[in-house]
GROMACS .gro file of C-alpha atoms in nm:
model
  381
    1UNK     CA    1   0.000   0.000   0.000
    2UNK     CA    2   0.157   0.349  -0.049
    3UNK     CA    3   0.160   0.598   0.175
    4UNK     CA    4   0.386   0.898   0.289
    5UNK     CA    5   0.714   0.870   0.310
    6UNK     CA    6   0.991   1.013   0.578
    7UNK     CA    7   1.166   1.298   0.419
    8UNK     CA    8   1.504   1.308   0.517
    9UNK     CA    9   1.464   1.581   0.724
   10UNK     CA   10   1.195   1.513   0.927
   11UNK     CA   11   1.315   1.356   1.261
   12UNK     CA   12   1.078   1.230   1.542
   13UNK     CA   13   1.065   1.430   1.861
   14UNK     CA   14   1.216   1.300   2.154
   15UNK     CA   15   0.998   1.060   2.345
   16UNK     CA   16   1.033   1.283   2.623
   17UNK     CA   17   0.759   1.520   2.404
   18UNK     CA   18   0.514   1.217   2.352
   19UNK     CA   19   0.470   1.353   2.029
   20UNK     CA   20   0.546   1.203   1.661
   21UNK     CA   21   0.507   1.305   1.283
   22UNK     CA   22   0.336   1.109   1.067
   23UNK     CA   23   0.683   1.052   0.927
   24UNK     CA   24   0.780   0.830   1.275
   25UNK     CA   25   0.409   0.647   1.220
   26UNK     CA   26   0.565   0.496   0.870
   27UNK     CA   27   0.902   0.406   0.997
   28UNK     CA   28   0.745   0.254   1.323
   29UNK     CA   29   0.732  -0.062   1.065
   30UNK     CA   30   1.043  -0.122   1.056
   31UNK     CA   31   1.035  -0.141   1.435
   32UNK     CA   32   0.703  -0.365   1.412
   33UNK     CA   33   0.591  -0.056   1.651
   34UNK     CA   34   0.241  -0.096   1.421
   35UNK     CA   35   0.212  -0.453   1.371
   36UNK     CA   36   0.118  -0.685   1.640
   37UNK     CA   37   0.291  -0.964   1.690
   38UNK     CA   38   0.161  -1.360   1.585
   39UNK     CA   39  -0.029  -1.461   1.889
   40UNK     CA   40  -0.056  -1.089   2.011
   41UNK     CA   41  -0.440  -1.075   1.957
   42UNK     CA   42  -0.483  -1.111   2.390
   43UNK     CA   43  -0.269  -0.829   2.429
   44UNK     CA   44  -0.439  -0.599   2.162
   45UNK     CA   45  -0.729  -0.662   2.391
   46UNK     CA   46  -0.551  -0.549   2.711
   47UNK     CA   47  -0.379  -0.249   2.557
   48UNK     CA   48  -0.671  -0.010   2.584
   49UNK     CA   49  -0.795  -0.153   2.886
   50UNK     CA   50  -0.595  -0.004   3.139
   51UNK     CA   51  -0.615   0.344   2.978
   52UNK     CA   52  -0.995   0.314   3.006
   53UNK     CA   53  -0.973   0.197   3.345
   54UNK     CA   54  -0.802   0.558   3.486
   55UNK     CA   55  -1.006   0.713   3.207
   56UNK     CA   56  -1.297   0.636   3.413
   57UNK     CA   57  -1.166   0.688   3.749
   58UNK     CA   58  -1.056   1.031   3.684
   59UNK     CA   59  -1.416   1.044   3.570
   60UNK     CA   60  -1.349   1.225   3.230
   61UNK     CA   61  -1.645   1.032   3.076
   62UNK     CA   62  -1.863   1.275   3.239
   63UNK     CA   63  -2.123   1.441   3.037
   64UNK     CA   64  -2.135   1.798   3.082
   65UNK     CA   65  -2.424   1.943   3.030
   66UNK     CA   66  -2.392   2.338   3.151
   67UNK     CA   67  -2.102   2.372   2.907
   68UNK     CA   68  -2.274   2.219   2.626
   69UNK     CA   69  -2.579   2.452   2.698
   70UNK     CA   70  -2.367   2.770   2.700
   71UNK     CA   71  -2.223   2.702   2.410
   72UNK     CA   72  -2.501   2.637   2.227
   73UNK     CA   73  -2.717   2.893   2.378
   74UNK     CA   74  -2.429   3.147   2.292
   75UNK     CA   75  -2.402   2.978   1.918
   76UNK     CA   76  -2.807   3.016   1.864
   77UNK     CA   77  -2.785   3.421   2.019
   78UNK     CA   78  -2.525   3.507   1.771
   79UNK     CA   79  -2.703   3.309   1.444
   80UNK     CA   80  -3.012   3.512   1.563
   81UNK     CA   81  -2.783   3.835   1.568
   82UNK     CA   82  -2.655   3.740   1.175
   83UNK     CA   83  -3.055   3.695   1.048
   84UNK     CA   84  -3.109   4.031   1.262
   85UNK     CA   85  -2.795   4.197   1.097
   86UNK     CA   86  -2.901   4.072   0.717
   87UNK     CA   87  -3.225   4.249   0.757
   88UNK     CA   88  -3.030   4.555   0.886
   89UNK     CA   89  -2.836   4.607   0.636
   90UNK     CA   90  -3.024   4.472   0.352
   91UNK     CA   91  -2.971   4.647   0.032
   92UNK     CA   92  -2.650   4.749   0.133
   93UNK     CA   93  -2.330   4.562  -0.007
   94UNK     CA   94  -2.220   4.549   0.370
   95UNK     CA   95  -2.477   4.291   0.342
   96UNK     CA   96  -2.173   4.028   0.260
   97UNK     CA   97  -1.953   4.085   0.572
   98UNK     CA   98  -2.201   3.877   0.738
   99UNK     CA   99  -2.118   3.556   0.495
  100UNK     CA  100  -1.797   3.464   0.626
  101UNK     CA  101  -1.935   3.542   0.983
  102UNK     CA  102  -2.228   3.285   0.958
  103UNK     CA  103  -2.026   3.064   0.723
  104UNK     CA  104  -1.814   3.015   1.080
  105UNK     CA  105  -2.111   2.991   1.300
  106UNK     CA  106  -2.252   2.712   1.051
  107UNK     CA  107  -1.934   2.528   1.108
  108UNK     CA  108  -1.988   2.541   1.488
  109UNK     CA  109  -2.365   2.441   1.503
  110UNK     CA  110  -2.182   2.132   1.284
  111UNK     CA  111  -1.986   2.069   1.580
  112UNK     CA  112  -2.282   2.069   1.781
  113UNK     CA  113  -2.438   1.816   1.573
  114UNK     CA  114  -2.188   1.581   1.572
  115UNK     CA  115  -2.097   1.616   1.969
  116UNK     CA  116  -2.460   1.560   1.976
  117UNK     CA  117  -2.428   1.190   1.729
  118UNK     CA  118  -2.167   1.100   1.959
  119UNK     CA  119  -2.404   1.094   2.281
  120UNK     CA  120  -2.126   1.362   2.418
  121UNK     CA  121  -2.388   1.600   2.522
  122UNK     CA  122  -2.623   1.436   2.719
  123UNK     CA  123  -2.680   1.041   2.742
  124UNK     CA  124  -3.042   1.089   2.686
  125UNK     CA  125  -3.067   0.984   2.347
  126UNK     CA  126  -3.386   1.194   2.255
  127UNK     CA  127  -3.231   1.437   2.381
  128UNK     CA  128  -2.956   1.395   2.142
  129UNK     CA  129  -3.165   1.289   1.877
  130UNK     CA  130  -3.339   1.633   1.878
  131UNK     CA  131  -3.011   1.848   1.935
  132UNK     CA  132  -2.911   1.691   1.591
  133UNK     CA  133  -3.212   1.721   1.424
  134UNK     CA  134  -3.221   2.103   1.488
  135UNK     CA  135  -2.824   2.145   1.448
  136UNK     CA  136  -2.825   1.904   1.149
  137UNK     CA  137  -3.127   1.929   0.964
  138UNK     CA  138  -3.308   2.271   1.038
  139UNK     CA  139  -3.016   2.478   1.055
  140UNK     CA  140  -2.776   2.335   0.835
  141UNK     CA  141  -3.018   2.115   0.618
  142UNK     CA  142  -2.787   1.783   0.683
  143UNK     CA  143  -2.982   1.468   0.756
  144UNK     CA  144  -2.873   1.322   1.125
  145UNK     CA  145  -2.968   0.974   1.013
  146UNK     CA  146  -2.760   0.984   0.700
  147UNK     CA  147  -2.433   1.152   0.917
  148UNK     CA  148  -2.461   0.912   1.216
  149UNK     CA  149  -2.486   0.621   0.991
  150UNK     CA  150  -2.190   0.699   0.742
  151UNK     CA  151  -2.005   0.863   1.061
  152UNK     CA  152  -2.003   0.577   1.275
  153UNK     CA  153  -1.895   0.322   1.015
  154UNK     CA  154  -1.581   0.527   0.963
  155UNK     CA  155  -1.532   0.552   1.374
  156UNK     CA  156  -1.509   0.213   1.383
  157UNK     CA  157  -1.246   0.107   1.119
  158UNK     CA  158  -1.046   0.483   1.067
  159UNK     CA  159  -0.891   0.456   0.715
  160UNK     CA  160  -0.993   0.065   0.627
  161UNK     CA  161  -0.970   0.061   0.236
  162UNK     CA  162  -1.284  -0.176   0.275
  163UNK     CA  163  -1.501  -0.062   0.555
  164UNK     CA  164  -1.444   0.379   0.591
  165UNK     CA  165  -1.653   0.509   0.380
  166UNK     CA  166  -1.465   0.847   0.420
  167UNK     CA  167  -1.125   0.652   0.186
  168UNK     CA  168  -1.393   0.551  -0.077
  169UNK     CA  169  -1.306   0.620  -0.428
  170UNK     CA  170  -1.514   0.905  -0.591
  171UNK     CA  171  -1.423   1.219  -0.634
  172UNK     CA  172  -1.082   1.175  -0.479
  173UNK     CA  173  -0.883   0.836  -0.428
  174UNK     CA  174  -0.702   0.756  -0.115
  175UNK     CA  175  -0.459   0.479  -0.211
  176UNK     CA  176  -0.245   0.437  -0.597
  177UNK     CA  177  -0.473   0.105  -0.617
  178UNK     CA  178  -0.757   0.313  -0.617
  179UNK     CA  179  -0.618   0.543  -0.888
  180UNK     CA  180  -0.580   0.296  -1.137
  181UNK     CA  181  -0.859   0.252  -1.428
  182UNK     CA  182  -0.937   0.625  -1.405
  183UNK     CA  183  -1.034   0.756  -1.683
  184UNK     CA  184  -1.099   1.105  -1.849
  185UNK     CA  185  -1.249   1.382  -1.629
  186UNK     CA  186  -1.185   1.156  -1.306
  187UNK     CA  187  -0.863   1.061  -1.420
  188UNK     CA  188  -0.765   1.426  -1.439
  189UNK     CA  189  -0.906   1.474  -1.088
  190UNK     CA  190  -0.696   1.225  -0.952
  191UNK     CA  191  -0.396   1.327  -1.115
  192UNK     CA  192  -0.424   1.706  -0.925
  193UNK     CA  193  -0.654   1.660  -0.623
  194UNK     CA  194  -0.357   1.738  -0.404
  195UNK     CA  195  -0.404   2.138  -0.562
  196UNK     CA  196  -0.773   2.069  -0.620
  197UNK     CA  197  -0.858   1.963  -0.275
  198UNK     CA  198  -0.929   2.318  -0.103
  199UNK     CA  199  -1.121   2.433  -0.350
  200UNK     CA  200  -1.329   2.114  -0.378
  201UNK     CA  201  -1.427   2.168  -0.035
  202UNK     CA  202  -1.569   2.446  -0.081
  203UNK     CA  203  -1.890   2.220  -0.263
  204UNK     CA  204  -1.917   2.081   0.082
  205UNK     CA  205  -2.200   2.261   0.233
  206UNK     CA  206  -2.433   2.234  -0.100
  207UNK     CA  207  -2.311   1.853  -0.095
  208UNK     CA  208  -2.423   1.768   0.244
  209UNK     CA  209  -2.760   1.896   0.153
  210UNK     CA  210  -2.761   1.693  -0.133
  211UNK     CA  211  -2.652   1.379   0.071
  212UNK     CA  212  -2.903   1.432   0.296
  213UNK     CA  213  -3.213   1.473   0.042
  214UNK     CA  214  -3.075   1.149  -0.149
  215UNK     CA  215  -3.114   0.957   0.203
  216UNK     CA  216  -3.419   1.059   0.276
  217UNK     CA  217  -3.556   0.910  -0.026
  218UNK     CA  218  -3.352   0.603  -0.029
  219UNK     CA  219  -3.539   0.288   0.025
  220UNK     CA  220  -3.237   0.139   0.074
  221UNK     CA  221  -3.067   0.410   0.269
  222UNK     CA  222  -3.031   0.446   0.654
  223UNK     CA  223  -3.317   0.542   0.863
  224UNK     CA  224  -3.545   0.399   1.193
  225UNK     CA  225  -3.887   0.402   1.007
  226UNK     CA  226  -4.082   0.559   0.738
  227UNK     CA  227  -4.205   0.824   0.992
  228UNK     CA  228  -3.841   0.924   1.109
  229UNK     CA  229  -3.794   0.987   0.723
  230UNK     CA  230  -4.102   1.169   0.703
  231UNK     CA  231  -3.968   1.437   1.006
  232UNK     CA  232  -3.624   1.393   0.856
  233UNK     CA  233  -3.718   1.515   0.483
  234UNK     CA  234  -4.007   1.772   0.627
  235UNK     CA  235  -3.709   1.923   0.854
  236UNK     CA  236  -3.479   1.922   0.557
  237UNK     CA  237  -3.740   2.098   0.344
  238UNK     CA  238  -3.816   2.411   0.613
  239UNK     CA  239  -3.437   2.458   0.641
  240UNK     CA  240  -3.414   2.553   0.218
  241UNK     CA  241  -3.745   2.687   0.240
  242UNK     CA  242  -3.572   2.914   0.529
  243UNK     CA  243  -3.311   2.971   0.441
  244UNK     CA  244  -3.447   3.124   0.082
  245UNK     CA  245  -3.702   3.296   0.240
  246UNK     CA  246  -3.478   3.463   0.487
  247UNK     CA  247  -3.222   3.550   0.218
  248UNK     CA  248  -3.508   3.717  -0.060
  249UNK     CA  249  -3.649   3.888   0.219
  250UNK     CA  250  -3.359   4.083   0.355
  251UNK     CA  251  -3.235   4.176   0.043
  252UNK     CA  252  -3.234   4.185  -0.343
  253UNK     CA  253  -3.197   3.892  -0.561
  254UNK     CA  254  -2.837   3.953  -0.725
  255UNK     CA  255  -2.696   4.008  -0.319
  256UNK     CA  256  -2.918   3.696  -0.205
  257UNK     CA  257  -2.718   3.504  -0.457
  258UNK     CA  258  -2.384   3.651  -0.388
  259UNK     CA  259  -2.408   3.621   0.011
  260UNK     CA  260  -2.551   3.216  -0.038
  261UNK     CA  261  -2.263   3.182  -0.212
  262UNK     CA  262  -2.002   3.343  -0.046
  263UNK     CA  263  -2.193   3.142   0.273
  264UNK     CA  264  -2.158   2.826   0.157
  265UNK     CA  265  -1.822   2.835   0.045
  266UNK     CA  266  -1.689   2.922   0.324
  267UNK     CA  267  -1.891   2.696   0.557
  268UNK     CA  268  -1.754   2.361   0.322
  269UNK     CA  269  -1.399   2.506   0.326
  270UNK     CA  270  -1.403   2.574   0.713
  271UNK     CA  271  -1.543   2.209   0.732
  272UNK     CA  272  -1.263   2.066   0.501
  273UNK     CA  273  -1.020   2.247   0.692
  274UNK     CA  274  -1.148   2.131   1.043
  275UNK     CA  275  -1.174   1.751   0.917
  276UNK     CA  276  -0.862   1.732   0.608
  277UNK     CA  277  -0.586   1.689   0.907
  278UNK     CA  278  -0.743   1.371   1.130
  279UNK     CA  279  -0.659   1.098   0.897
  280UNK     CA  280  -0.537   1.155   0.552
  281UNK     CA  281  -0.178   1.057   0.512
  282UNK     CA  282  -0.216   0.845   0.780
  283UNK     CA  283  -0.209   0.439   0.760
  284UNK     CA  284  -0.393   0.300   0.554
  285UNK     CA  285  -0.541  -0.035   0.658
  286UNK     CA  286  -0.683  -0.368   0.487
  287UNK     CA  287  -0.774  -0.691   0.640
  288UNK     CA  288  -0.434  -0.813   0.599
  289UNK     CA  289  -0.294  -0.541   0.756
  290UNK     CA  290  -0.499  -0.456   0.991
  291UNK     CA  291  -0.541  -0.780   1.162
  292UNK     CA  292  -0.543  -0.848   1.516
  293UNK     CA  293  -0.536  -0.455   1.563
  294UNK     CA  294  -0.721  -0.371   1.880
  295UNK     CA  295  -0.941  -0.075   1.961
  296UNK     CA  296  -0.622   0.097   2.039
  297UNK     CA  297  -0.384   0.075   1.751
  298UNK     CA  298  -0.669   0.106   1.491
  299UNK     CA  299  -0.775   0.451   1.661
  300UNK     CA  300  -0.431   0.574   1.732
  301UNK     CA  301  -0.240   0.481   1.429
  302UNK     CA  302  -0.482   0.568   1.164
  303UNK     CA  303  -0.536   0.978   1.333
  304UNK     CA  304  -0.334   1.288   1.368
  305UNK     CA  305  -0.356   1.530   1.627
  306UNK     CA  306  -0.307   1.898   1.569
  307UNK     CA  307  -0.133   2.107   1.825
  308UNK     CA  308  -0.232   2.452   1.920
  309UNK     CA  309  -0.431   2.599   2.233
  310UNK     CA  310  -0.782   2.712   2.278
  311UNK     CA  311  -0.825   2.878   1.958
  312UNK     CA  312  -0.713   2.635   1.764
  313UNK     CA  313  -0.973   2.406   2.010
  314UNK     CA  314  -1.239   2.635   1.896
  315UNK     CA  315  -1.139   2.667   1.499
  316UNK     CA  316  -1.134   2.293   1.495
  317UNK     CA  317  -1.425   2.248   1.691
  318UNK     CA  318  -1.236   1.983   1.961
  319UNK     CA  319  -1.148   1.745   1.598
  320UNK     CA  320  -0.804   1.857   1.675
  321UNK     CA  321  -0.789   1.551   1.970
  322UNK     CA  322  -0.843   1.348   1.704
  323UNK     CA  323  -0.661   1.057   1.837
  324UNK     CA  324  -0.836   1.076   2.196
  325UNK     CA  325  -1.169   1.160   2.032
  326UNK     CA  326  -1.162   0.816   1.855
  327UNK     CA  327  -1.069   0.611   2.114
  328UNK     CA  328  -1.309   0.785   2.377
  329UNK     CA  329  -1.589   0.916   2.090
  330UNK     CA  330  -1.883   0.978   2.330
  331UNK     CA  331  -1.635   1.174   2.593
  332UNK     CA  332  -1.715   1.535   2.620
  333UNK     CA  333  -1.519   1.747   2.354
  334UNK     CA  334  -1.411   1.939   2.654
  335UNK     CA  335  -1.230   1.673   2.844
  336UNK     CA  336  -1.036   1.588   2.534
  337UNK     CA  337  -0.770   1.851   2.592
  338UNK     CA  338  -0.721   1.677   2.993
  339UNK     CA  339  -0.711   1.336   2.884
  340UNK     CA  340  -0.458   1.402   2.569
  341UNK     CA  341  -0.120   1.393   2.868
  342UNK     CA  342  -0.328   1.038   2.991
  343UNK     CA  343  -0.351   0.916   2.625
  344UNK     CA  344  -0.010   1.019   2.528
  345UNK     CA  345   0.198   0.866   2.790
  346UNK     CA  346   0.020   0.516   2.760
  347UNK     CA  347   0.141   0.466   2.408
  348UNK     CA  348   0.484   0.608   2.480
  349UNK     CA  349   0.459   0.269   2.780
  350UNK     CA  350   0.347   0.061   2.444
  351UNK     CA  351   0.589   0.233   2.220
  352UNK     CA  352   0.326   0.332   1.987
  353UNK     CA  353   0.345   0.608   1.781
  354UNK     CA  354   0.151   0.931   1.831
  355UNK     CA  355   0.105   1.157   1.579
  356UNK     CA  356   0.071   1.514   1.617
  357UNK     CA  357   0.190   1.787   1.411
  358UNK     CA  358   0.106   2.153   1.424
  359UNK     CA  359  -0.175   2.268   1.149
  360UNK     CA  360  -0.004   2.362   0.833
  361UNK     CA  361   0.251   2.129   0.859
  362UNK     CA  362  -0.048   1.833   0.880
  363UNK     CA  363  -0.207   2.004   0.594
  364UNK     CA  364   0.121   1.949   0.371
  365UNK     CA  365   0.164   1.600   0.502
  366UNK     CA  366  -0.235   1.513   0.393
  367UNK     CA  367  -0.180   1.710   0.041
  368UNK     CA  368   0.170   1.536   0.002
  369UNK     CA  369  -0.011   1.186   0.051
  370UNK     CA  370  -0.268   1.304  -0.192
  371UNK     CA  371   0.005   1.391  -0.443
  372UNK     CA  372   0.190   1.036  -0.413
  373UNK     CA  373  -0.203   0.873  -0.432
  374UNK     CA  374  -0.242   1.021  -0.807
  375UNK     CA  375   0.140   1.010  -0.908
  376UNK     CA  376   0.125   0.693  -1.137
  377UNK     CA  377  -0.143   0.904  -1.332
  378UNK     CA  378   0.098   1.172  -1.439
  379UNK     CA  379   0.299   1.186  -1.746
  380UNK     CA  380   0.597   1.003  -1.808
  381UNK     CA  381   0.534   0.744  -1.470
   0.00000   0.00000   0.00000
């Protein structure tokens, strides 16, 4: 399988820092720091045990409620003051500085939604159920059923070429096997969607609602019951219904147009941004490769953390813990930061590499592994 390459000068931190590039992850073969070995299914069973154990005692599985329902009081007062400022300025260019300011409150009622999916909020699950449905589907017109179901198949095998539905091939290709057989306009894709991956996201908000709408009326496609569908598709419909209305109302046509756009642009980028460092470039994993991986290893070694403090928390809506987030997914995205010291000094016991990199330098190392992925499509390979 391909995947990124140590460049000669990249060099692991000490193991003092419990931190490693993605570049240590790759060379941990070598060391068999990845692969378990023949008979070691019992202890891929016992690794994470004893991490959950303290986990538990130190009571970081916790929900907390009060700090979920200041944020998303404070998140719904300041959407309320965008739709407020829209029809305030309406008719006035000025209109459009509001985009990029609801394009980033968009991304955090996304957050929301997914804490939510993850039972990190509350562990009622109606509860949870109807956070999502009004984070998801009213305000951002995303079907919850569709997200949970495609989210929680890629939570439990993180970069499996067979079983992640986030590495399958379509638009872009996550492994040179994947790549080959393209043909015209894909093949072309492939061949640049290291420089074509940005500005792809940017389709991700219209995409989403697309998703969504094609779930809903799947017969095949995930859902509870016909009436969930019915609520899910009726919710879907008032959000574009809203969201038109609110736009043509506030202002004329041509701006309406402009500011949707500008909007969702900027909401898919942000998204692509908060989500493009957590796994790509990572290892990629089969069934050969993968097997007798515990819960541990397949969380740890497939994700990437991203260093920063609490604005880089708040940018990346908690995704930055990536590695703790998938091994704990339903613990409160504020107890990821005080379990990260917990998390990183029981691999550095295993001798298992921990990935974390600070944000631009994991966006080069996803783009370079992007690059290598559509390299035997280029001229003259």
């Amino acid at each position: 399988m391909p995947h990124v390459s140590a460049t000669p000068h990249q060099r692991p931190p000490s193991p003092a820092s419990g931190a490693t590039a993605v570049a240590e992850v790759h060379a941990g073969r070598s060391r068999g720091a990845q692969r378990p070995a023949v008979g070691s299914e019992r202890a891929a069973g016992s690794e994470f045990a004893p991490l959950l154990r303290t986990v538990k005692e130190q009571g970081l599985l916790a929900h907390r409620e009060g700090w979920y329902a200041r944020g998303i009081a404070v998140n719904l007062l300041c959407l309320a003051g965008v739709v407020a400022g829209t029809f305030a300025l309406g008719g006035s260019w000025w209109v459009l500085l509001l985009a990029p300011v609801l394009a980033v409150l968009s991304a955090r009622t996304a957050f929301i939604g997914h804490d939510a999916g993850h039972a990190q909020i509350t562990g009622d699950r109606r509860i949870s159920r109807l956070i999502q449905l009004l984070h998801g589907n009213v305000l951002l017109g995303m079907s919850q059923e569709w997200w949970n179901d495609k989210h929680n198949r890629h939570h439990a095998n993180p970069n499996h070429i067979d079983k992640d539905p986030d590495v399958v091939a379509d638009v872009l290709v996550f492994t040179q096997q994947q790549a080959v057989g393209r043909a015209g306009f894909r093949r072309w894709l492939t061949r640049h969607q290291a420089l074509l991956f940005f500005p792809l996201t940017t389709l991700e908000g219209i995409a989403l609602k697309v998703y969504g709408f094609q779930s809903v009326f799947d017969p095949n496609g995930p859902g509870k019951s016909v009436r969930a569908r019915v609520v899910e598709g009726l919710l879907l419909a008032v959000h574009v219904v809203g969201y038109v209305a609110l736009l043509l109302t506030a202002m004329p046509v041509g701006q309406a147009l402009v500011f949707g756009l500008i909007h969702q642009m900027l909401f898919g980028l942000h998204l692509g941004m908060a989500f493009a460092p957590n796994h790509k470039g990572m290892e990629m994993v089969d069934a050969e490769s993968g097997k007798g991986w515990g819960h541990l290893r397949r969380q740890v070694l497939t994700s990437r953390n991203i260093r920063g403090g609490r604005v880089t928390d708040w940018l990346l809506g908690g995704l930055n813990y990536q590695v703790e987030h998938h091994l704990f997914p339903s613990m409160p995205r504020p107890n990821l930061r005080l379990v990260q010291p917990l998390v990183r000094a029981h691999c550095r016991r295993l001798s298992l590499p921990y990935a974390e990199t600070g944000l631009v330098e994991s966006y080069r190392q996803a783009l370079a592994h992007m690059r290598e992925v559509g390299e035997p499509l280029r001229p003259g390979a």
